[in-house]
Tab-separated table of C-alpha atoms in Angstrom:
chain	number	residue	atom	x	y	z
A	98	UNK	CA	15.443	-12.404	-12.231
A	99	UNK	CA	12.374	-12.459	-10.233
A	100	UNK	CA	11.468	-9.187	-8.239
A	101	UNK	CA	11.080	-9.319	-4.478
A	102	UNK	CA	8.032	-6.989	-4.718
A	103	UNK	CA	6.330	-10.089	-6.474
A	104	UNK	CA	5.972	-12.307	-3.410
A	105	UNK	CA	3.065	-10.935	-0.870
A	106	UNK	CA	1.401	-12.120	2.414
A	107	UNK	CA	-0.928	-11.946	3.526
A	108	UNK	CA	-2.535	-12.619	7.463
A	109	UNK	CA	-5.810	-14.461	7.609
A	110	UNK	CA	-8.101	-14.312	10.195
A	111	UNK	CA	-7.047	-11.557	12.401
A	112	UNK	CA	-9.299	-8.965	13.361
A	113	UNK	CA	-7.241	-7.249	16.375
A	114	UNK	CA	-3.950	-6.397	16.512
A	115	UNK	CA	-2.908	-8.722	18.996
A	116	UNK	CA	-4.940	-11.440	17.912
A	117	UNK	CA	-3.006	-14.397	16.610
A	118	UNK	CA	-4.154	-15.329	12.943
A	119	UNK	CA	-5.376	-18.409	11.948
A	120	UNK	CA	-2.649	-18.428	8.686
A	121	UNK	CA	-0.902	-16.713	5.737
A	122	UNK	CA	-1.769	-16.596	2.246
A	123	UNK	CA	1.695	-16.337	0.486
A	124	UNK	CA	1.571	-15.535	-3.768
A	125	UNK	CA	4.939	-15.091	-5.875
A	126	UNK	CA	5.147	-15.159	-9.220
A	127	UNK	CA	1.309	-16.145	-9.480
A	128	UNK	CA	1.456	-19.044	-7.466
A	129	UNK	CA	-0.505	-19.044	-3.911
A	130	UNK	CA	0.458	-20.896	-0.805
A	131	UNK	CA	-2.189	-21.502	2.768
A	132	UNK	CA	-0.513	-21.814	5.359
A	133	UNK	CA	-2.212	-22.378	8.656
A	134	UNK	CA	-0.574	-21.272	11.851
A	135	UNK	CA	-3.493	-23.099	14.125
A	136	UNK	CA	-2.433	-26.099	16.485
A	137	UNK	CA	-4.475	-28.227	18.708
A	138	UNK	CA	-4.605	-27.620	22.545
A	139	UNK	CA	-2.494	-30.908	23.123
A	140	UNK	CA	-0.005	-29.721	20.696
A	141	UNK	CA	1.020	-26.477	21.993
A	142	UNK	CA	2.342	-27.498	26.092
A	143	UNK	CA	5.441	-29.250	23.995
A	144	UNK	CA	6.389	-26.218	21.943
A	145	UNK	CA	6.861	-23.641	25.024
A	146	UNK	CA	9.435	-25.736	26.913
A	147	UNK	CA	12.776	-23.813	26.567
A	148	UNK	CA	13.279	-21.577	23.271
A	149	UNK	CA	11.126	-23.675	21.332
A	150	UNK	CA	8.455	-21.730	21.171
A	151	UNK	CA	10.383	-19.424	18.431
A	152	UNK	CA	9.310	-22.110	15.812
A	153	UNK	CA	5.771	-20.943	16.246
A	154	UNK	CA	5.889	-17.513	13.865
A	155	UNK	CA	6.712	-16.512	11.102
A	156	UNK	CA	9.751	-14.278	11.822
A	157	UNK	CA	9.997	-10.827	9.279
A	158	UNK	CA	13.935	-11.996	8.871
A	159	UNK	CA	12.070	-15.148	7.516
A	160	UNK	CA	10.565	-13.182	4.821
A	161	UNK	CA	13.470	-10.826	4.076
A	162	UNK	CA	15.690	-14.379	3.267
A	163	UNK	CA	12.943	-15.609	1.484
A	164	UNK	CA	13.017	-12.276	-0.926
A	165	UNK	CA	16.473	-12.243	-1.055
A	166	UNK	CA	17.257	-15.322	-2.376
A	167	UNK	CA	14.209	-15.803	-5.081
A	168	UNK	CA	15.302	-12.379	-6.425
A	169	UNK	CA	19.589	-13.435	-6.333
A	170	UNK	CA	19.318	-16.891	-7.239
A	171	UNK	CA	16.004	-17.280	-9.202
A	172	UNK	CA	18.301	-19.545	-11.733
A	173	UNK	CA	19.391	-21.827	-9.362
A	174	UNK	CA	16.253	-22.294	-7.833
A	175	UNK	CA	14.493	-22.815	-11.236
A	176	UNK	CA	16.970	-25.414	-11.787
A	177	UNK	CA	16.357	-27.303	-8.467
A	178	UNK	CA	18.932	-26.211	-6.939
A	179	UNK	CA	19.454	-27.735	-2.834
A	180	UNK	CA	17.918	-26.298	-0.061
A	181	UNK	CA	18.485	-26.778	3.921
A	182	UNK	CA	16.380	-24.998	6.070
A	183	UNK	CA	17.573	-25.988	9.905
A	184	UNK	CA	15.261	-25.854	12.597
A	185	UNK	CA	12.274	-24.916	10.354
A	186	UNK	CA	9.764	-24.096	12.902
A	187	UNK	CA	6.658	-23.035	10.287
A	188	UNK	CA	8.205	-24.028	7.257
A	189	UNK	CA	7.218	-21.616	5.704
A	190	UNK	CA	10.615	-19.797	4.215
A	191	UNK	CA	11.178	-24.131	2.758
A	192	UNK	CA	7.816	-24.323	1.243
A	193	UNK	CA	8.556	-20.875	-0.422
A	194	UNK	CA	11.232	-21.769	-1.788
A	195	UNK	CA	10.221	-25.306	-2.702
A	196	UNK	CA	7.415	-23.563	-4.854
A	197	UNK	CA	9.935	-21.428	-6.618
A	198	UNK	CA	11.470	-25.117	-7.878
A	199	UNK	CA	14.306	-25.389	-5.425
A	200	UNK	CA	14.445	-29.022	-3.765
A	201	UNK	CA	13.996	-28.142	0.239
A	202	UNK	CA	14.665	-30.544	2.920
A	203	UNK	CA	12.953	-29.009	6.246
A	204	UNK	CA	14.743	-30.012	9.183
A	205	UNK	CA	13.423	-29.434	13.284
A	206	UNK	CA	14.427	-31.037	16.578
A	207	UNK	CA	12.638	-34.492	17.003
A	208	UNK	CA	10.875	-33.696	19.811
A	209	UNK	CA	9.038	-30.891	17.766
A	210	UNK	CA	8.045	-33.351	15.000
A	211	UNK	CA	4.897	-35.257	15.396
């Protein structure tokens, strides 16, 4: 089984507290994900009408699940097993997984998607 203390991340390009970073630099089990959490000007009016807007962090619970299910159901993942992740926002908990050898379908509302 794979230890939760393996995965880290890692904020990049923060110098303040309150400044938002320009990404994450996730590593578990040796193998490193970039992430950038960056969006154009034009991009950003769609994603604060209504609750959309939560799609645009990376939320800690995000991480916990993340932890939690390489370290229960490393196996499964190894083995490909099926992931859903609804209303993905990032992506980032998907792409986690996805790296771990699970076979992630990322799902968001349409108007969100490019």
């Amino acid at each position: 089984r794979a230890s939760c203390a393996q995965m880290e991340v890692k904020v990049v390009g923060s110098s303040a507290a309150l400044e938002a970073p320009d990404g994450l630099e996730i590593t578990y089990r040796g193998k490193k994900m970039e992430v950038s959490l960056q969006l154009a000007q034009d991009d950003l009016a769609p994603l604060f009408d209504g609750a959309a807007w939560a799609g645009t962090q990376l939320w800690d619970a995000a991480i916990i699940m993340v932890r939690y299910i390489a370290e229960q159901h490393a196996g499964l993942l190894e083995r490909g097993g099926k992931v859903l992740e609804v209303g993905c926002g990032t992506g980032v908990p998907g792409m986690c997984l996805r790296v771990l050898g699970g076979k992630v379908t990322l799902t968001e509302q349409p108007q969100l998607v490019p």
